[in-house]
């Protein structure tokens, strides 16, 4: 069976990661969380007191940072490692969420992480989510999805997620963080978040999780079948 590349982009907190994970599971594909890489880079810079606005610090940070993903055998979830340490939980805290957009505006950091992401997707059979996957990382992705949801819905979902991890954060603070990240992510000079013309838009404000996953899996299967029949005829 031929395998495809699926790029999922969209605003912060509209369920990209959980949707992408479920789509990957359904298709038997690998899920790659590109945001986790920007988050791990942020943790590295914070822990080492490196400033993203100082080019020497950025060079030093990039040289001393190794990000990888490893499958947790109990949960079967890919977890993020920074220089050999599991940082999966730490990178999801508000401390990192409040700084990550700043790190993600730096061209040389993006260049390095995009190159790693492209290597990870080389074998196809990949679902990757982020902000520039359909535009920069995989501009020729077989399926591009742009996910949206209204701010209130996104903030409530994020609050529940944080609570499940033991962090109680006021809804207003979460809303402010999401809105600010949307603003920075969409207006930055380097690879801003934008909906590509060939992307399928999925608004998750009023859909169930199963519906949004089903819609993407359906679109993916149509492309896989079309490619298979094209290959069969040529
Ligand atoms: O998907 P996330 O919320 O975990 O991403 C964290 C931040 O990383 C987000 O605010 C913007 C940045 N990011 C990016 O600039 N490009 C990507 N491909 C993925 C994430």
PDB file of N, CA and C and ligand atoms in Angstrom, residues 8-13 16-17 31 33-39 42 91-92 96-97 99-105 110 113-114 117 128-133 137 158 177-178 180-182 184-185 188 190-193, ligand 1:
ATOM      1  N   UNK A   8      -0.834  18.888   8.989  1.00  0.00           N
ATOM      2  CA  UNK A   8      -1.954  19.510   9.708  1.00  0.00           C
ATOM      3  C   UNK A   8      -1.459  20.800  10.370  1.00  0.00           C
ATOM      4  N   UNK A   9      -2.002  21.926   9.924  1.00  0.00           N
ATOM      5  CA  UNK A   9      -1.629  23.216  10.510  1.00  0.00           C
ATOM      6  C   UNK A   9      -2.856  23.857  11.148  1.00  0.00           C
ATOM      7  N   UNK A  10      -2.611  24.872  11.968  1.00  0.00           N
ATOM      8  CA  UNK A  10      -3.747  25.589  12.547  1.00  0.00           C
ATOM      9  C   UNK A  10      -3.346  26.347  13.790  1.00  0.00           C
ATOM     10  N   UNK A  11      -4.347  27.031  14.352  1.00  0.00           N
ATOM     11  CA  UNK A  11      -4.106  27.877  15.519  1.00  0.00           C
ATOM     12  C   UNK A  11      -3.771  27.053  16.759  1.00  0.00           C
ATOM     13  N   UNK A  12      -3.249  27.738  17.771  1.00  0.00           N
ATOM     14  CA  UNK A  12      -2.885  27.062  19.019  1.00  0.00           C
ATOM     15  C   UNK A  12      -4.134  26.524  19.712  1.00  0.00           C
ATOM     16  N   UNK A  13      -4.044  25.287  20.156  1.00  0.00           N
ATOM     17  CA  UNK A  13      -5.099  24.726  21.004  1.00  0.00           C
ATOM     18  C   UNK A  13      -6.380  24.334  20.300  1.00  0.00           C
ATOM     19  N   UNK A  16      -5.067  20.070  17.232  1.00  0.00           N
ATOM     20  CA  UNK A  16      -4.253  19.508  16.144  1.00  0.00           C
ATOM     21  C   UNK A  16      -3.543  18.222  16.582  1.00  0.00           C
ATOM     22  N   UNK A  17      -2.879  18.291  17.739  1.00  0.00           N
ATOM     23  CA  UNK A  17      -2.044  17.154  18.144  1.00  0.00           C
ATOM     24  C   UNK A  17      -2.877  15.901  18.394  1.00  0.00           C
ATOM     25  N   UNK A  31       3.196   9.618  13.903  1.00  0.00           N
ATOM     26  CA  UNK A  31       2.789  10.989  14.216  1.00  0.00           C
ATOM     27  C   UNK A  31       4.016  11.789  14.672  1.00  0.00           C
ATOM     28  N   UNK A  33       5.080  15.563  16.196  1.00  0.00           N
ATOM     29  CA  UNK A  33       4.598  16.800  16.802  1.00  0.00           C
ATOM     30  C   UNK A  33       5.687  17.868  16.638  1.00  0.00           C
ATOM     31  N   UNK A  34       5.572  18.687  15.587  1.00  0.00           N
ATOM     32  CA  UNK A  34       6.653  19.661  15.346  1.00  0.00           C
ATOM     33  C   UNK A  34       6.672  20.738  16.433  1.00  0.00           C
ATOM     34  N   UNK A  35       5.496  21.040  17.015  1.00  0.00           N
ATOM     35  CA  UNK A  35       5.449  22.036  18.098  1.00  0.00           C
ATOM     36  C   UNK A  35       6.289  21.595  19.290  1.00  0.00           C
ATOM     37  N   UNK A  36       6.331  20.264  19.520  1.00  0.00           N
ATOM     38  CA  UNK A  36       7.120  19.743  20.647  1.00  0.00           C
ATOM     39  C   UNK A  36       8.593  20.094  20.463  1.00  0.00           C
ATOM     40  N   UNK A  37       9.030  20.179  19.193  1.00  0.00           N
ATOM     41  CA  UNK A  37      10.435  20.493  18.933  1.00  0.00           C
ATOM     42  C   UNK A  37      10.716  21.961  19.280  1.00  0.00           C
ATOM     43  N   UNK A  38       9.775  22.860  18.925  1.00  0.00           N
ATOM     44  CA  UNK A  38       9.949  24.268  19.302  1.00  0.00           C
ATOM     45  C   UNK A  38       9.874  24.424  20.822  1.00  0.00           C
ATOM     46  N   UNK A  39       9.021  23.606  21.443  1.00  0.00           N
ATOM     47  CA  UNK A  39       8.906  23.666  22.899  1.00  0.00           C
ATOM     48  C   UNK A  39      10.193  23.157  23.576  1.00  0.00           C
ATOM     49  N   UNK A  42      12.781  25.729  23.348  1.00  0.00           N
ATOM     50  CA  UNK A  42      12.517  26.794  24.323  1.00  0.00           C
ATOM     51  C   UNK A  42      13.035  26.398  25.703  1.00  0.00           C
ATOM     52  N   UNK A  91       7.625  20.335  28.761  1.00  0.00           N
ATOM     53  CA  UNK A  91       7.453  21.257  27.628  1.00  0.00           C
ATOM     54  C   UNK A  91       6.003  21.701  27.427  1.00  0.00           C
ATOM     55  N   UNK A  92       5.065  21.078  28.174  1.00  0.00           N
ATOM     56  CA  UNK A  92       3.641  21.446  28.034  1.00  0.00           C
ATOM     57  C   UNK A  92       3.200  22.444  29.095  1.00  0.00           C
ATOM     58  N   UNK A  96       6.714  27.247  29.452  1.00  0.00           N
ATOM     59  CA  UNK A  96       7.201  27.077  28.076  1.00  0.00           C
ATOM     60  C   UNK A  96       6.227  27.719  27.081  1.00  0.00           C
ATOM     61  N   UNK A  97       4.917  27.520  27.306  1.00  0.00           N
ATOM     62  CA  UNK A  97       3.917  28.099  26.378  1.00  0.00           C
ATOM     63  C   UNK A  97       4.075  29.608  26.270  1.00  0.00           C
ATOM     64  N   UNK A  99       6.782  31.307  26.315  1.00  0.00           N
ATOM     65  CA  UNK A  99       8.040  31.727  25.671  1.00  0.00           C
ATOM     66  C   UNK A  99       8.220  31.162  24.263  1.00  0.00           C
ATOM     67  N   UNK A 100       7.448  30.118  23.952  1.00  0.00           N
ATOM     68  CA  UNK A 100       7.765  29.361  22.736  1.00  0.00           C
ATOM     69  C   UNK A 100       7.595  30.162  21.435  1.00  0.00           C
ATOM     70  N   UNK A 101       6.597  31.050  21.390  1.00  0.00           N
ATOM     71  CA  UNK A 101       6.403  31.789  20.133  1.00  0.00           C
ATOM     72  C   UNK A 101       7.610  32.666  19.815  1.00  0.00           C
ATOM     73  N   UNK A 102       8.235  33.184  20.861  1.00  0.00           N
ATOM     74  CA  UNK A 102       9.418  34.043  20.669  1.00  0.00           C
ATOM     75  C   UNK A 102      10.549  33.219  20.039  1.00  0.00           C
ATOM     76  N   UNK A 103      10.776  32.035  20.570  1.00  0.00           N
ATOM     77  CA  UNK A 103      11.811  31.145  20.027  1.00  0.00           C
ATOM     78  C   UNK A 103      11.500  30.792  18.567  1.00  0.00           C
ATOM     79  N   UNK A 104      10.187  30.598  18.302  1.00  0.00           N
ATOM     80  CA  UNK A 104       9.774  30.161  16.957  1.00  0.00           C
ATOM     81  C   UNK A 104       9.848  31.267  15.911  1.00  0.00           C
ATOM     82  N   UNK A 105      10.185  32.494  16.325  1.00  0.00           N
ATOM     83  CA  UNK A 105      10.349  33.561  15.323  1.00  0.00           C
ATOM     84  C   UNK A 105      11.788  33.606  14.790  1.00  0.00           C
ATOM     85  N   UNK A 110      14.413  27.939  13.271  1.00  0.00           N
ATOM     86  CA  UNK A 110      13.420  27.316  12.386  1.00  0.00           C
ATOM     87  C   UNK A 110      14.121  26.466  11.319  1.00  0.00           C
ATOM     88  N   UNK A 113      15.224  23.153  12.779  1.00  0.00           N
ATOM     89  CA  UNK A 113      14.127  22.242  13.121  1.00  0.00           C
ATOM     90  C   UNK A 113      13.383  21.771  11.864  1.00  0.00           C
ATOM     91  N   UNK A 114      13.237  22.661  10.869  1.00  0.00           N
ATOM     92  CA  UNK A 114      12.576  22.258   9.618  1.00  0.00           C
ATOM     93  C   UNK A 114      13.381  21.149   8.936  1.00  0.00           C
ATOM     94  N   UNK A 117      12.661  17.990  10.659  1.00  0.00           N
ATOM     95  CA  UNK A 117      11.292  17.522  10.364  1.00  0.00           C
ATOM     96  C   UNK A 117      11.228  16.898   8.969  1.00  0.00           C
ATOM     97  N   UNK A 128       2.141  15.016  10.379  1.00  0.00           N
ATOM     98  CA  UNK A 128       2.872  16.011  11.169  1.00  0.00           C
ATOM     99  C   UNK A 128       1.986  17.222  11.390  1.00  0.00           C
ATOM    100  N   UNK A 129       1.981  17.726  12.620  1.00  0.00           N
ATOM    101  CA  UNK A 129       1.180  18.929  12.872  1.00  0.00           C
ATOM    102  C   UNK A 129       2.073  20.082  13.308  1.00  0.00           C
ATOM    103  N   UNK A 130       1.586  21.309  13.015  1.00  0.00           N
ATOM    104  CA  UNK A 130       2.375  22.497  13.366  1.00  0.00           C
ATOM    105  C   UNK A 130       1.750  23.762  12.819  1.00  0.00           C
ATOM    106  N   UNK A 131       2.594  24.684  12.355  1.00  0.00           N
ATOM    107  CA  UNK A 131       2.105  25.960  11.820  1.00  0.00           C
ATOM    108  C   UNK A 131       2.542  26.190  10.372  1.00  0.00           C
ATOM    109  N   UNK A 132       3.635  25.515   9.972  1.00  0.00           N
ATOM    110  CA  UNK A 132       4.195  25.756   8.626  1.00  0.00           C
ATOM    111  C   UNK A 132       4.423  24.440   7.899  1.00  0.00           C
ATOM    112  N   UNK A 133       3.676  23.411   8.288  1.00  0.00           N
ATOM    113  CA  UNK A 133       3.960  22.085   7.708  1.00  0.00           C
ATOM    114  C   UNK A 133       3.546  22.048   6.226  1.00  0.00           C
ATOM    115  N   UNK A 137       7.515  22.991   5.486  1.00  0.00           N
ATOM    116  CA  UNK A 137       8.163  21.693   5.752  1.00  0.00           C
ATOM    117  C   UNK A 137       7.841  20.693   4.626  1.00  0.00           C
ATOM    118  N   UNK A 158      -7.974  23.499  26.510  1.00  0.00           N
ATOM    119  CA  UNK A 158      -6.602  23.581  27.026  1.00  0.00           C
ATOM    120  C   UNK A 158      -6.589  23.565  28.557  1.00  0.00           C
ATOM    121  N   UNK A 177      -2.944  33.766  26.438  1.00  0.00           N
ATOM    122  CA  UNK A 177      -1.781  33.073  25.868  1.00  0.00           C
ATOM    123  C   UNK A 177      -2.077  32.579  24.453  1.00  0.00           C
ATOM    124  N   UNK A 178      -3.259  31.988  24.251  1.00  0.00           N
ATOM    125  CA  UNK A 178      -3.603  31.468  22.921  1.00  0.00           C
ATOM    126  C   UNK A 178      -3.694  32.614  21.908  1.00  0.00           C
ATOM    127  N   UNK A 180      -2.335  35.564  22.019  1.00  0.00           N
ATOM    128  CA  UNK A 180      -1.023  36.160  21.761  1.00  0.00           C
ATOM    129  C   UNK A 180      -0.194  35.259  20.840  1.00  0.00           C
ATOM    130  N   UNK A 181      -0.266  33.933  21.078  1.00  0.00           N
ATOM    131  CA  UNK A 181       0.495  33.021  20.216  1.00  0.00           C
ATOM    132  C   UNK A 181      -0.057  33.043  18.786  1.00  0.00           C
ATOM    133  N   UNK A 182      -1.393  33.120  18.660  1.00  0.00           N
ATOM    134  CA  UNK A 182      -1.984  33.229  17.315  1.00  0.00           C
ATOM    135  C   UNK A 182      -1.447  34.470  16.619  1.00  0.00           C
ATOM    136  N   UNK A 184       1.354  36.265  17.228  1.00  0.00           N
ATOM    137  CA  UNK A 184       2.784  36.176  16.882  1.00  0.00           C
ATOM    138  C   UNK A 184       2.988  35.164  15.742  1.00  0.00           C
ATOM    139  N   UNK A 185       2.336  33.997  15.843  1.00  0.00           N
ATOM    140  CA  UNK A 185       2.531  32.940  14.840  1.00  0.00           C
ATOM    141  C   UNK A 185       2.057  33.386  13.455  1.00  0.00           C
ATOM    142  N   UNK A 188       4.495  36.776  12.175  1.00  0.00           N
ATOM    143  CA  UNK A 188       5.967  36.773  12.116  1.00  0.00           C
ATOM    144  C   UNK A 188       6.442  36.759  10.662  1.00  0.00           C
ATOM    145  N   UNK A 190       9.094  35.086   9.510  1.00  0.00           N
ATOM    146  CA  UNK A 190       9.542  33.742   9.128  1.00  0.00           C
ATOM    147  C   UNK A 190       8.392  32.757   9.123  1.00  0.00           C
ATOM    148  N   UNK A 191       8.060  32.178   7.995  1.00  0.00           N
ATOM    149  CA  UNK A 191       7.049  31.120   7.885  1.00  0.00           C
ATOM    150  C   UNK A 191       5.807  31.351   8.741  1.00  0.00           C
ATOM    151  N   UNK A 192       5.090  32.452   8.513  1.00  0.00           N
ATOM    152  CA  UNK A 192       3.897  32.683   9.348  1.00  0.00           C
ATOM    153  C   UNK A 192       2.818  31.622   9.114  1.00  0.00           C
ATOM    154  N   UNK A 193       1.979  31.452  10.144  1.00  0.00           N
ATOM    155  CA  UNK A 193       0.863  30.519  10.009  1.00  0.00           C
ATOM    156  C   UNK A 193      -0.158  31.100   9.038  1.00  0.00           C
TER     157      UNK A 193
HETATM  158  O1  LIG B   1       1.598  23.143  18.482  1.00  0.00           O
HETATM  159  P1  LIG B   1       2.151  23.789  19.783  1.00  0.00           P
HETATM  160  O2  LIG B   1       1.146  24.685  20.454  1.00  0.00           O
HETATM  161  O3  LIG B   1       2.734  22.797  20.714  1.00  0.00           O
HETATM  162  O4  LIG B   1       3.346  24.716  19.270  1.00  0.00           O
HETATM  163  C1  LIG B   1       4.080  25.517  20.159  1.00  0.00           C
HETATM  164  C2  LIG B   1       4.581  26.755  19.464  1.00  0.00           C
HETATM  165  O5  LIG B   1       5.576  26.406  18.516  1.00  0.00           O
HETATM  166  C3  LIG B   1       3.541  27.584  18.721  1.00  0.00           C
HETATM  167  O6  LIG B   1       3.083  28.672  19.480  1.00  0.00           O
HETATM  168  C4  LIG B   1       4.259  28.068  17.487  1.00  0.00           C
HETATM  169  C5  LIG B   1       5.458  27.195  17.346  1.00  0.00           C
HETATM  170  N1  LIG B   1       5.412  26.329  16.187  1.00  0.00           N
HETATM  171  C6  LIG B   1       5.851  26.835  14.988  1.00  0.00           C
HETATM  172  O7  LIG B   1       6.192  27.996  14.902  1.00  0.00           O
HETATM  173  N2  LIG B   1       5.922  26.021  13.898  1.00  0.00           N
HETATM  174  C7  LIG B   1       5.525  24.740  13.972  1.00  0.00           C
HETATM  175  N3  LIG B   1       5.616  23.968  12.882  1.00  0.00           N
HETATM  176  C8  LIG B   1       5.050  24.222  15.188  1.00  0.00           C
HETATM  177  C9  LIG B   1       4.984  25.038  16.275  1.00  0.00           C
END
